[in-house]
Tab-separated table of N, CA, C and O in Angstrom:
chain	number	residue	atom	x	y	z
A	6	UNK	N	4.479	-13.033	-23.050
A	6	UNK	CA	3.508	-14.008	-23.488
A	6	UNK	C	3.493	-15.213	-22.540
A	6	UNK	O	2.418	-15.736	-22.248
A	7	UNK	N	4.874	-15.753	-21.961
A	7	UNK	CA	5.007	-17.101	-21.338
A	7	UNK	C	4.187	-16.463	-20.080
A	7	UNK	O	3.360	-17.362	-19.932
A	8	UNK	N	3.906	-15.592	-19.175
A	8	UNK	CA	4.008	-14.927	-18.108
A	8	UNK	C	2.222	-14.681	-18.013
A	8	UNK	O	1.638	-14.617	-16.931
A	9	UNK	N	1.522	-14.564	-19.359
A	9	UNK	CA	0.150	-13.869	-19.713
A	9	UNK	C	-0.295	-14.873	-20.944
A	9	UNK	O	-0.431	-14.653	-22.148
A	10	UNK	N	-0.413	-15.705	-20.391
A	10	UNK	CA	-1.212	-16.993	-21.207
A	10	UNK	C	-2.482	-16.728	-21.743
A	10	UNK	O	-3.479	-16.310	-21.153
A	11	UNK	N	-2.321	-17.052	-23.062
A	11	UNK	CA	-3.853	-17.032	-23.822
A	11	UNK	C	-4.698	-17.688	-23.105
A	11	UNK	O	-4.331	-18.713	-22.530
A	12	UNK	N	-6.349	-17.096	-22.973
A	12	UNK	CA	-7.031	-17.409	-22.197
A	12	UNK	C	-7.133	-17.399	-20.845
A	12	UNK	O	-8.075	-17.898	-20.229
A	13	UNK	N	-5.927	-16.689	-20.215
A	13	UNK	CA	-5.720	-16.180	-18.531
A	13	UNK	C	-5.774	-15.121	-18.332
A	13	UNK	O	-5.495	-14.804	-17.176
A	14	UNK	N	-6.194	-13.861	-19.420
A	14	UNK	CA	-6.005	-12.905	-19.118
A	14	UNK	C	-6.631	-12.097	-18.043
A	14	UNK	O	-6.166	-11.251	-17.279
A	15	UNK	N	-8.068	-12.702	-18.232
A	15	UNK	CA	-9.201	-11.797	-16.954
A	15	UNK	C	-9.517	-12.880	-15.637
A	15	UNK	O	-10.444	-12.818	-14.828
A	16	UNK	N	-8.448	-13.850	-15.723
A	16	UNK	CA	-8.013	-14.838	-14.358
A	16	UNK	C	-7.130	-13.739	-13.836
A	16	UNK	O	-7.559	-13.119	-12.863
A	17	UNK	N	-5.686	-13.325	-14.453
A	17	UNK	CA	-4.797	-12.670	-13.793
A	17	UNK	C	-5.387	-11.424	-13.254
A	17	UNK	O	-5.283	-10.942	-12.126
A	18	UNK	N	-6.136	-10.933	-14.470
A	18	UNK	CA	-5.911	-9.387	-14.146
A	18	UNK	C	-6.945	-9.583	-12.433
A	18	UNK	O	-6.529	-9.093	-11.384
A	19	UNK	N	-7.751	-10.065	-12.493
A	19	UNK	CA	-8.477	-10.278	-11.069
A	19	UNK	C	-7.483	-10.579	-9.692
A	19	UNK	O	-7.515	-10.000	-8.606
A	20	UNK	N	-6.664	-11.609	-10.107
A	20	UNK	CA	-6.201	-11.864	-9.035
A	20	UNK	C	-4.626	-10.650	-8.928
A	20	UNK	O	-3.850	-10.620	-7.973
A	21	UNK	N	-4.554	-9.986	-9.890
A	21	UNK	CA	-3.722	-8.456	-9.733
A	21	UNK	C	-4.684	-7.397	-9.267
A	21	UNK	O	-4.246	-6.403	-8.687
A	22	UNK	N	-5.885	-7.544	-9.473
A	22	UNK	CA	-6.949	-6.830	-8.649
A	22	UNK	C	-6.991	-7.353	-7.287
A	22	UNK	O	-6.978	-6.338	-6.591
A	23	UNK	N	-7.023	-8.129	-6.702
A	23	UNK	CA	-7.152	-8.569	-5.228
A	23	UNK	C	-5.789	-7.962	-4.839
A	23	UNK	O	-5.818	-7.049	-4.014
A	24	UNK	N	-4.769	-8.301	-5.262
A	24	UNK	CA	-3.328	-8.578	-4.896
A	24	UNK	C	-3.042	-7.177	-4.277
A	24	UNK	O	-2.606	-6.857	-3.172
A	25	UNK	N	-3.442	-6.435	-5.381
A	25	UNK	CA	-3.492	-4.446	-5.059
A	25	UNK	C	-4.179	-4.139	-4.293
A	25	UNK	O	-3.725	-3.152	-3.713
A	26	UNK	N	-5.266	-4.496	-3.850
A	26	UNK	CA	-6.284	-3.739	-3.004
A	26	UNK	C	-5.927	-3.621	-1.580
A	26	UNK	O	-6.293	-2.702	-0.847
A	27	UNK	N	-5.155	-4.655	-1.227
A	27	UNK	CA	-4.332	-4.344	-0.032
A	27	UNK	C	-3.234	-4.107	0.260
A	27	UNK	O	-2.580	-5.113	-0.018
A	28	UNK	N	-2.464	-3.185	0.764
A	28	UNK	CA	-1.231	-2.854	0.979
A	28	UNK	C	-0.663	-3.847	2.227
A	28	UNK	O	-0.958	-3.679	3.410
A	29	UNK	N	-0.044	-4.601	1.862
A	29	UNK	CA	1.008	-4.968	2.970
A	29	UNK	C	1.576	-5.015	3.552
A	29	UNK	O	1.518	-5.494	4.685
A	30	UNK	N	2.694	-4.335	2.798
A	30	UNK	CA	3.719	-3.340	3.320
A	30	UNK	C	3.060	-2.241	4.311
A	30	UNK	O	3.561	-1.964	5.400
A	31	UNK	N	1.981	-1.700	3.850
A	31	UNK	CA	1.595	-0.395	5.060
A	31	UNK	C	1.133	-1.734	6.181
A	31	UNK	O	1.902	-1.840	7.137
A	32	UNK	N	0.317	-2.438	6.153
A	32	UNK	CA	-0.469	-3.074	6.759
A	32	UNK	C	1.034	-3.571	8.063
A	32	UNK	O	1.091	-3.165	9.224
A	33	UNK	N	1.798	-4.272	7.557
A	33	UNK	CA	3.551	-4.636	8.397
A	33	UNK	C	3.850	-3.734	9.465
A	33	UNK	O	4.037	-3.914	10.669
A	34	UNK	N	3.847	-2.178	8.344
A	34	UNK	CA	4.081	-1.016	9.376
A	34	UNK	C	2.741	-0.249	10.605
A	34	UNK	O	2.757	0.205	11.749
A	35	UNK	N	1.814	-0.448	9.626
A	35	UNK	CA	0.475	-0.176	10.984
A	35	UNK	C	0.639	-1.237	12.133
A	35	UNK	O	0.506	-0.800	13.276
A	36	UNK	N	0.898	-2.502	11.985
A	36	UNK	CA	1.044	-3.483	12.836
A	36	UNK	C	2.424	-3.144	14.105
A	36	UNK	O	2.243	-3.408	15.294
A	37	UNK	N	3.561	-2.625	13.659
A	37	UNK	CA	4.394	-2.153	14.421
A	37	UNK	C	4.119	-1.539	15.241
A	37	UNK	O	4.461	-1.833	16.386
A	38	UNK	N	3.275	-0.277	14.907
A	38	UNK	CA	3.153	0.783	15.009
A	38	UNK	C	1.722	0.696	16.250
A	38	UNK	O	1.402	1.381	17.221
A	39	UNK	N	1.193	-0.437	15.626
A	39	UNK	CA	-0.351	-1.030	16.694
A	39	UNK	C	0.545	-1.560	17.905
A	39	UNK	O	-0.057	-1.625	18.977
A	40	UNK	N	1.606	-1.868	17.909
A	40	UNK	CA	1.962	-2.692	19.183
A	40	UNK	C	2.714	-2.057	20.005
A	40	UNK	O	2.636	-2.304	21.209
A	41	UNK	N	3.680	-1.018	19.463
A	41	UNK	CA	4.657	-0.552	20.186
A	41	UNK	C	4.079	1.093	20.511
A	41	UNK	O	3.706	1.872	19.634
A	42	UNK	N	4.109	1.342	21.775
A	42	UNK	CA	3.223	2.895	22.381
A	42	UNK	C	4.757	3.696	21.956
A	42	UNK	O	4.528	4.582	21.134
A	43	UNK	N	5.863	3.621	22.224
A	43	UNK	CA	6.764	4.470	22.001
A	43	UNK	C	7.452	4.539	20.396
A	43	UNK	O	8.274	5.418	20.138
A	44	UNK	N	7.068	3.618	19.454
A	44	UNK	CA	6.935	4.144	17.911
A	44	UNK	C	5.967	4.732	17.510
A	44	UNK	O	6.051	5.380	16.466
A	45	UNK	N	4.573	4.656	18.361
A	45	UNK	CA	3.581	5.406	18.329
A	45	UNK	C	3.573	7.110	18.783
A	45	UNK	O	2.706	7.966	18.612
A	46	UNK	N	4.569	7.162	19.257
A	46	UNK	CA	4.771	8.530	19.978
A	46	UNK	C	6.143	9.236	18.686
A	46	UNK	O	6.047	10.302	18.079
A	47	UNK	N	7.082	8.424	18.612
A	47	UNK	CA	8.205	8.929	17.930
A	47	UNK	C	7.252	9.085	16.297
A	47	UNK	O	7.615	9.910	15.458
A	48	UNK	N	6.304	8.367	16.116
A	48	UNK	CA	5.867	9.107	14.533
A	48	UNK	C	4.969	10.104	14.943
A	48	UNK	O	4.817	10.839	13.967
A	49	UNK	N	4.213	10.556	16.000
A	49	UNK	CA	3.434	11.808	16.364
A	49	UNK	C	4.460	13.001	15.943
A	49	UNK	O	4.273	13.886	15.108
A	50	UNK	N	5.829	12.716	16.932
A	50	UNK	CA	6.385	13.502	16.790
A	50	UNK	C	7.185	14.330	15.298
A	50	UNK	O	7.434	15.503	15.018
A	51	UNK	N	7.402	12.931	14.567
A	51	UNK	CA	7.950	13.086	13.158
A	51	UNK	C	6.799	13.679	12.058
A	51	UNK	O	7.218	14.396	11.150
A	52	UNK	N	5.555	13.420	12.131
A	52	UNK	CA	4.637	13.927	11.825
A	52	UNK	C	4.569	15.469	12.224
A	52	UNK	O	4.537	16.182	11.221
A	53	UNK	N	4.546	16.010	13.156
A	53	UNK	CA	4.504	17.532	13.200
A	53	UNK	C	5.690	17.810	13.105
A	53	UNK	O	5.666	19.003	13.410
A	54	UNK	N	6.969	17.506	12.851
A	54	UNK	CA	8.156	17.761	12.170
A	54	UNK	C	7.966	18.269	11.030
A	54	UNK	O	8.005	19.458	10.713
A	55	UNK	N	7.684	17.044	10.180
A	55	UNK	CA	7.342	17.155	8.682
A	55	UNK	C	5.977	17.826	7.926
A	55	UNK	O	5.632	17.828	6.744
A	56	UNK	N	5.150	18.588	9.564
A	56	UNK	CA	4.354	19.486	8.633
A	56	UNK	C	5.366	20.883	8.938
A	56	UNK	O	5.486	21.823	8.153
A	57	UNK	N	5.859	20.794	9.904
A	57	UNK	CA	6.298	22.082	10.138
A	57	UNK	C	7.319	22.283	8.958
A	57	UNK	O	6.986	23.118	8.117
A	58	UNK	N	8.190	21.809	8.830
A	58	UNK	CA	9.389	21.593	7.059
A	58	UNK	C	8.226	21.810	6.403
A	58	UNK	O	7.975	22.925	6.860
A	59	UNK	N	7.282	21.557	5.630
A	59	UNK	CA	6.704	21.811	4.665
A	59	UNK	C	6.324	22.834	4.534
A	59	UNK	O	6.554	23.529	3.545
A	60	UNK	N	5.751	23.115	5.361
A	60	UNK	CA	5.203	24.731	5.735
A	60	UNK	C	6.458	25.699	5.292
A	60	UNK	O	6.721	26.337	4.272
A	61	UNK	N	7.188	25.468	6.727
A	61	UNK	CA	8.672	26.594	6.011
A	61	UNK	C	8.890	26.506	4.800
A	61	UNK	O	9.095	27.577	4.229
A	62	UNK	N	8.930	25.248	3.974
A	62	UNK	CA	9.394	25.482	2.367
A	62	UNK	C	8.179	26.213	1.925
A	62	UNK	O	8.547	27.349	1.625
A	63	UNK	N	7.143	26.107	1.781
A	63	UNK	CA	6.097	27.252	0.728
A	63	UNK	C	6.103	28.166	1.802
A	63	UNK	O	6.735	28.993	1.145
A	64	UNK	N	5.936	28.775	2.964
A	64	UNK	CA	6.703	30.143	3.159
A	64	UNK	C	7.703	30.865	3.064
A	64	UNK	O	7.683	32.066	3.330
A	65	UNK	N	8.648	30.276	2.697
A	65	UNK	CA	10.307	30.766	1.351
A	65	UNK	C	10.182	31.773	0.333
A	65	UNK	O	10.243	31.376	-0.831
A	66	UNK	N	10.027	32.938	0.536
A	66	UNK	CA	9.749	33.073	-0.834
A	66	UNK	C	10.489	33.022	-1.991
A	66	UNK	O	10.120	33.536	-3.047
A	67	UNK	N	11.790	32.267	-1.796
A	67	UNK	CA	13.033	31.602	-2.819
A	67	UNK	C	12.054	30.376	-3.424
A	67	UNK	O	12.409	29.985	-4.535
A	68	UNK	N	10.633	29.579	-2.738
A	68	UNK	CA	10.163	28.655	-3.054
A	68	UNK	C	8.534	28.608	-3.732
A	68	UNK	O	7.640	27.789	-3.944
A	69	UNK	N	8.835	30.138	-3.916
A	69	UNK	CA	7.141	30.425	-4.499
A	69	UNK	C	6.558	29.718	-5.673
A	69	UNK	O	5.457	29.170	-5.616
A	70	UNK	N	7.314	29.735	-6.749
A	70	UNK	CA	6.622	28.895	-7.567
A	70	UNK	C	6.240	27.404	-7.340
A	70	UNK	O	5.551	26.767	-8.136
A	71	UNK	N	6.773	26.884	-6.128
A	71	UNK	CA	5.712	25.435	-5.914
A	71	UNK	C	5.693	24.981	-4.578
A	71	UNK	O	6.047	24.006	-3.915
A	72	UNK	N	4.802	26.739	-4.364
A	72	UNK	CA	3.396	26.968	-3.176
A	72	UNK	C	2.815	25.831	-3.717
A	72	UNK	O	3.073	24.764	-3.160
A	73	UNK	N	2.145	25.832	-4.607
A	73	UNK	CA	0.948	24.790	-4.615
A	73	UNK	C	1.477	23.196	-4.742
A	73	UNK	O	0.475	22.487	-4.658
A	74	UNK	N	2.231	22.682	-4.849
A	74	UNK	CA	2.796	21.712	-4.505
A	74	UNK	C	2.774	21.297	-2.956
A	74	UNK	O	2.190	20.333	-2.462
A	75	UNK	N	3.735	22.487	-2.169
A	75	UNK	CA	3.525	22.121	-0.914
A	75	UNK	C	2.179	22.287	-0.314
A	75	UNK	O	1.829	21.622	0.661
A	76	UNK	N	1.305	23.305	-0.976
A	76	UNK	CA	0.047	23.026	-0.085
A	76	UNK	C	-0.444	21.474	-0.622
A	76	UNK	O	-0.877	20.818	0.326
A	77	UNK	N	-0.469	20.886	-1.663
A	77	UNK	CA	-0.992	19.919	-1.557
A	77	UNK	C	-0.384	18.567	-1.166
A	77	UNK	O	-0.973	17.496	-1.021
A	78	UNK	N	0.847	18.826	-1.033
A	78	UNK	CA	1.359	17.613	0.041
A	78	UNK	C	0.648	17.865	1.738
A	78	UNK	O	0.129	16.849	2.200
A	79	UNK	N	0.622	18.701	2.334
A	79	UNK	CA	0.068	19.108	3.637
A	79	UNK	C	-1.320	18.781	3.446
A	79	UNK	O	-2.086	18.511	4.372
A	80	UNK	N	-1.667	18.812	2.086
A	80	UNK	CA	-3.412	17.996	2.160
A	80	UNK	C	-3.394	16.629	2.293
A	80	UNK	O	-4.258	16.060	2.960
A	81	UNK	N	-2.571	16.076	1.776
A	81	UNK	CA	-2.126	15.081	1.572
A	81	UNK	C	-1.841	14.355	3.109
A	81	UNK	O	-2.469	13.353	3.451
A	82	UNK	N	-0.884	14.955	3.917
A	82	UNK	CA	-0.360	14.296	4.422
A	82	UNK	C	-1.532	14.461	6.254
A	82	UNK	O	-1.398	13.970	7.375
A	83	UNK	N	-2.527	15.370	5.637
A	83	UNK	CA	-3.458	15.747	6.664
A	83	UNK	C	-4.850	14.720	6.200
A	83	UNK	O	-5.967	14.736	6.715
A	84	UNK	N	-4.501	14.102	5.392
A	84	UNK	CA	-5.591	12.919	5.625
A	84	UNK	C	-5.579	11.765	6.421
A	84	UNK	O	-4.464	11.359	6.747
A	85	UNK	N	-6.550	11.148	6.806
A	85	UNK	CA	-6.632	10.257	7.957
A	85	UNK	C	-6.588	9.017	7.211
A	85	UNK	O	-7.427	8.688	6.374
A	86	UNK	N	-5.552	8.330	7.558
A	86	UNK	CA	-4.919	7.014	7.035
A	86	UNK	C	-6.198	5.669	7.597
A	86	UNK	O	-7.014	5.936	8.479
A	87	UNK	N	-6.163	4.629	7.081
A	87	UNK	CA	-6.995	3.396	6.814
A	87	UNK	C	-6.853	3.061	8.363
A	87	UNK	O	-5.767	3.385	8.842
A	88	UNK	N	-7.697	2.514	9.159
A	88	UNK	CA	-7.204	1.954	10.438
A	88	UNK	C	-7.062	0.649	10.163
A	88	UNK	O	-7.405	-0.054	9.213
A	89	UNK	N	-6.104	0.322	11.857
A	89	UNK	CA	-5.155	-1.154	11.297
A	89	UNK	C	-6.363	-1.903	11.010
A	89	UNK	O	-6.472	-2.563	9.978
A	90	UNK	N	-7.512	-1.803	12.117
A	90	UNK	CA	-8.140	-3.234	11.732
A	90	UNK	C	-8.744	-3.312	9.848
A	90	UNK	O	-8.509	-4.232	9.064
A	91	UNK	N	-9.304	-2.415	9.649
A	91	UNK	CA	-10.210	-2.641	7.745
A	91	UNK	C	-8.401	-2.975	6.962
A	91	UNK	O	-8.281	-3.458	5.836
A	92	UNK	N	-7.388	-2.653	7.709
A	92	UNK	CA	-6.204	-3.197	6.628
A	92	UNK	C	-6.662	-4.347	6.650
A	92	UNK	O	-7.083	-4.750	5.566
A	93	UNK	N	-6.780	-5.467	8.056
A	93	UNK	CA	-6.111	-6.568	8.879
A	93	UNK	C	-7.416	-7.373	7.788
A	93	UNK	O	-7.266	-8.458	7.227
A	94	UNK	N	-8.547	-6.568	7.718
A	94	UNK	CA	-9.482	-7.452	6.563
A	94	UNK	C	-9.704	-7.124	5.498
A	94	UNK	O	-10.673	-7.462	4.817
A	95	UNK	N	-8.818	-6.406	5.200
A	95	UNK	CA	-8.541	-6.240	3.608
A	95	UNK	C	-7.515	-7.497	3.157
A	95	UNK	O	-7.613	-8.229	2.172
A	96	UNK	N	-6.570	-7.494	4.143
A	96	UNK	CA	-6.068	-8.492	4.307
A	96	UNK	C	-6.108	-9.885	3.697
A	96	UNK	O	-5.726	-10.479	2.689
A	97	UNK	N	-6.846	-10.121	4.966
A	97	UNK	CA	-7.548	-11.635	5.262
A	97	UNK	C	-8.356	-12.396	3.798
A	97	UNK	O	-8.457	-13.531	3.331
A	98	UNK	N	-8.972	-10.570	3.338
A	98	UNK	CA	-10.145	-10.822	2.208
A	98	UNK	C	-8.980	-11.490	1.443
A	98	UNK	O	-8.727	-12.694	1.474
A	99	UNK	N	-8.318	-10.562	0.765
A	99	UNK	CA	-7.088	-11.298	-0.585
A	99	UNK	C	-6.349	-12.584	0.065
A	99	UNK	O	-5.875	-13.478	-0.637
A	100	UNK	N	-6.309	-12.585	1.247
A	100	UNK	CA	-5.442	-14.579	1.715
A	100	UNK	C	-6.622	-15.430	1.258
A	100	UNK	O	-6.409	-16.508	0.705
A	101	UNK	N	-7.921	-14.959	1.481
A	101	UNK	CA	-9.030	-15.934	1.668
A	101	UNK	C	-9.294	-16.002	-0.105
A	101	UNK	O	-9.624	-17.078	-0.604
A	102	UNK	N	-9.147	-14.979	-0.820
A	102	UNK	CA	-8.947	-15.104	-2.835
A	102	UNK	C	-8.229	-15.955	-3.153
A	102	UNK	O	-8.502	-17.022	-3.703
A	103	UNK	N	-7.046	-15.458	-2.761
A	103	UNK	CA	-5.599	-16.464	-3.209
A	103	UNK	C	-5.467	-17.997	-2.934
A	103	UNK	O	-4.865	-18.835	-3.606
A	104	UNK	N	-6.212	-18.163	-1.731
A	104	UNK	CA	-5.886	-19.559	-0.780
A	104	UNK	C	-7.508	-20.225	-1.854
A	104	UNK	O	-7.699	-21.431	-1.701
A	105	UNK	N	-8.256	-19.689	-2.558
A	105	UNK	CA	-9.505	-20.090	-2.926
A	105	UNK	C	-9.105	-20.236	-4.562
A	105	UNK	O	-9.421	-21.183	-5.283
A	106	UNK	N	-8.536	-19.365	-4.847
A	106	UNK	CA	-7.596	-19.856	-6.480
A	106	UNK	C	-6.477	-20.693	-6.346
A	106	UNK	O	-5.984	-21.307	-7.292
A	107	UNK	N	-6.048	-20.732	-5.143
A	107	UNK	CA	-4.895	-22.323	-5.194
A	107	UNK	C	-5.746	-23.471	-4.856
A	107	UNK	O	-5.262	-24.497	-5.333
A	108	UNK	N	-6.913	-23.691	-4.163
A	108	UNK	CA	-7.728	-24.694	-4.240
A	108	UNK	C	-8.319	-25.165	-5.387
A	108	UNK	O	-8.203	-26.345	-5.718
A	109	UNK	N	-9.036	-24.237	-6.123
A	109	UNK	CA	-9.526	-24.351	-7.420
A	109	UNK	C	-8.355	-24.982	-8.692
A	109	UNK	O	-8.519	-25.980	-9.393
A	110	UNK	N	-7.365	-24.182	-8.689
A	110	UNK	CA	-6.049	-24.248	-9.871
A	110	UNK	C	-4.949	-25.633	-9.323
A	110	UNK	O	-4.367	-26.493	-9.983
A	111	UNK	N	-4.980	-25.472	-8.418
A	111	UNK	CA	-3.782	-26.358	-8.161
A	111	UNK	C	-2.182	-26.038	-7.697
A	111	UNK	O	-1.947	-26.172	-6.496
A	112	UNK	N	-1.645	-25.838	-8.125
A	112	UNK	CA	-0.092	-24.982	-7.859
A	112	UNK	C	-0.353	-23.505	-8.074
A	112	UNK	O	-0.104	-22.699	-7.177
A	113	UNK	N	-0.743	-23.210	-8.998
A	113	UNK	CA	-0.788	-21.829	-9.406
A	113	UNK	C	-1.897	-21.099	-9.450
A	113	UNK	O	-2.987	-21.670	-9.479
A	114	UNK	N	-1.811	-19.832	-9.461
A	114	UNK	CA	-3.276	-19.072	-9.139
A	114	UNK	C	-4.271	-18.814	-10.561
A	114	UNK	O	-5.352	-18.263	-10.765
A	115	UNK	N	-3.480	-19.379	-11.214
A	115	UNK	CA	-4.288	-18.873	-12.712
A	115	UNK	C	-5.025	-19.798	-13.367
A	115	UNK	O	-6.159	-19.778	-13.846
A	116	UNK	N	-3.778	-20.990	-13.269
A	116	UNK	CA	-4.269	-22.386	-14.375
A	116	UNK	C	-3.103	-23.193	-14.288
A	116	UNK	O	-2.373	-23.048	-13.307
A	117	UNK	N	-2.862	-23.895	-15.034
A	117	UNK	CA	-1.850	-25.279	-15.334
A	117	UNK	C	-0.565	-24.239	-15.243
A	117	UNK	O	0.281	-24.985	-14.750
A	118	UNK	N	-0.311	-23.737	-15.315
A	118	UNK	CA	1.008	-22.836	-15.631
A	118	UNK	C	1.693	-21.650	-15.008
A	118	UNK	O	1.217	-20.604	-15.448
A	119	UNK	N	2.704	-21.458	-14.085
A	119	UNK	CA	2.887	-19.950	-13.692
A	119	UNK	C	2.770	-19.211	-14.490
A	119	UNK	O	3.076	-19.491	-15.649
A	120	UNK	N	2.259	-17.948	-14.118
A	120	UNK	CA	2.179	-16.592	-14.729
A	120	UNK	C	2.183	-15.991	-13.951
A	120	UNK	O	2.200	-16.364	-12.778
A	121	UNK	N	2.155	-13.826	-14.697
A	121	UNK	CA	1.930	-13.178	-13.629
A	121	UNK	C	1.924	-12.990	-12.290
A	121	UNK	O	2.682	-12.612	-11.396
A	122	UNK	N	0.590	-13.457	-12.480
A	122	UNK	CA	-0.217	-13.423	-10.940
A	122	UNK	C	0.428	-14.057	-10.019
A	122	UNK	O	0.337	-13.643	-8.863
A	123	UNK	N	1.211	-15.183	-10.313
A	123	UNK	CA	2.145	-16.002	-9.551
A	123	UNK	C	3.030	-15.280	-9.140
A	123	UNK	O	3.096	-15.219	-7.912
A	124	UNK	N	4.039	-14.463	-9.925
A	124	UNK	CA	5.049	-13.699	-9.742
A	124	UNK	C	4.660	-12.570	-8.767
A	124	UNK	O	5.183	-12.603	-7.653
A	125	UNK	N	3.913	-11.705	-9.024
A	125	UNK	CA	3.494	-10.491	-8.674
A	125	UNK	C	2.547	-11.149	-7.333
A	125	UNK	O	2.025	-10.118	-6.910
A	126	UNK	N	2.190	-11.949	-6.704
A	126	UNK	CA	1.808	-12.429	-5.662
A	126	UNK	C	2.670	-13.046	-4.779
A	126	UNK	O	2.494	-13.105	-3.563
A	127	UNK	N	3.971	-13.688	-5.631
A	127	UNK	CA	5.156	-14.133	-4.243
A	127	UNK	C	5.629	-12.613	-3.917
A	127	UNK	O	5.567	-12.139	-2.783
A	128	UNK	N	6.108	-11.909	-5.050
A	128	UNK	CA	6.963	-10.777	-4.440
A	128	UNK	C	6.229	-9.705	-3.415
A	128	UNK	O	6.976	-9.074	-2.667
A	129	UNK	N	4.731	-9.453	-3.338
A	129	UNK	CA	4.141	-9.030	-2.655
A	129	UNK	C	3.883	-9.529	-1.159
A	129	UNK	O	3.674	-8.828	-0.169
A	130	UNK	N	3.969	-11.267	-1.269
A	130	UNK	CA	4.369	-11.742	-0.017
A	130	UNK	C	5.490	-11.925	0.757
A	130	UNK	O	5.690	-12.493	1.831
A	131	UNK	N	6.207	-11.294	-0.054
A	131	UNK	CA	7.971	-11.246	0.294
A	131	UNK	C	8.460	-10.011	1.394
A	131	UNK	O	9.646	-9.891	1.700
């Protein structure tokens, strides 16, 4: 209740909607990964590692009953990931929310009071 204040509810849940829409954590690691050509090469390589292991496990036939598991991790892992830049403004979009609800609110992103959104927005910037 102290955390989800009467009358903040569809303040928070919005700014837990912004907060989610961008990954950070991936966004940290695409950024590594944008700068350095030889971590760029060592995950090529770990990547056809880890289709090749997958593969061998649903060709096992000790592992038949979850064929379809591994085929759908290999679907999974054969999709084409977000490029850095739409992270870098997915980004920007939720700094430019957050930095626009601390203008509006004052200390906190909600209203007079931490909540939530406060919490679940430092640890995401952490």
């Amino acid at each position: 209740e102290r955390l989800m204040p009467d009358g903040q509810r569809d303040k928070i849940v919005a700014v837990l909607d912004q907060i989610y829409s961008s990954n950070v954590g991936k966004l940290s690691f695409k950024s590594y990964q944008h700068s350095s050509m030889i971590f760029r090469g060592g995950l090529g390589f770990v990547g056809r590692v880890r289709e090749w292991l997958i593969n061998s496990y649903k060709n096992n036939p000790a592992n038949a009953d979850l064929a379809k598991s591994y085929e759908d991790k290999l679907k999974q892992v054969a999709e084409p990931e977000v490029e850095f830049d739409i992270q870098v403004d997915q980004a920007c979009r939720v700094a430019a929310f957050l930095d626009e609800a601390l203008a509006q609110n004052g200390t906190w992103l909600t209203g007079p009071s931490h909540s939530l959104a406060d919490c679940l927005a430092a640890a995401n910037a952490a």
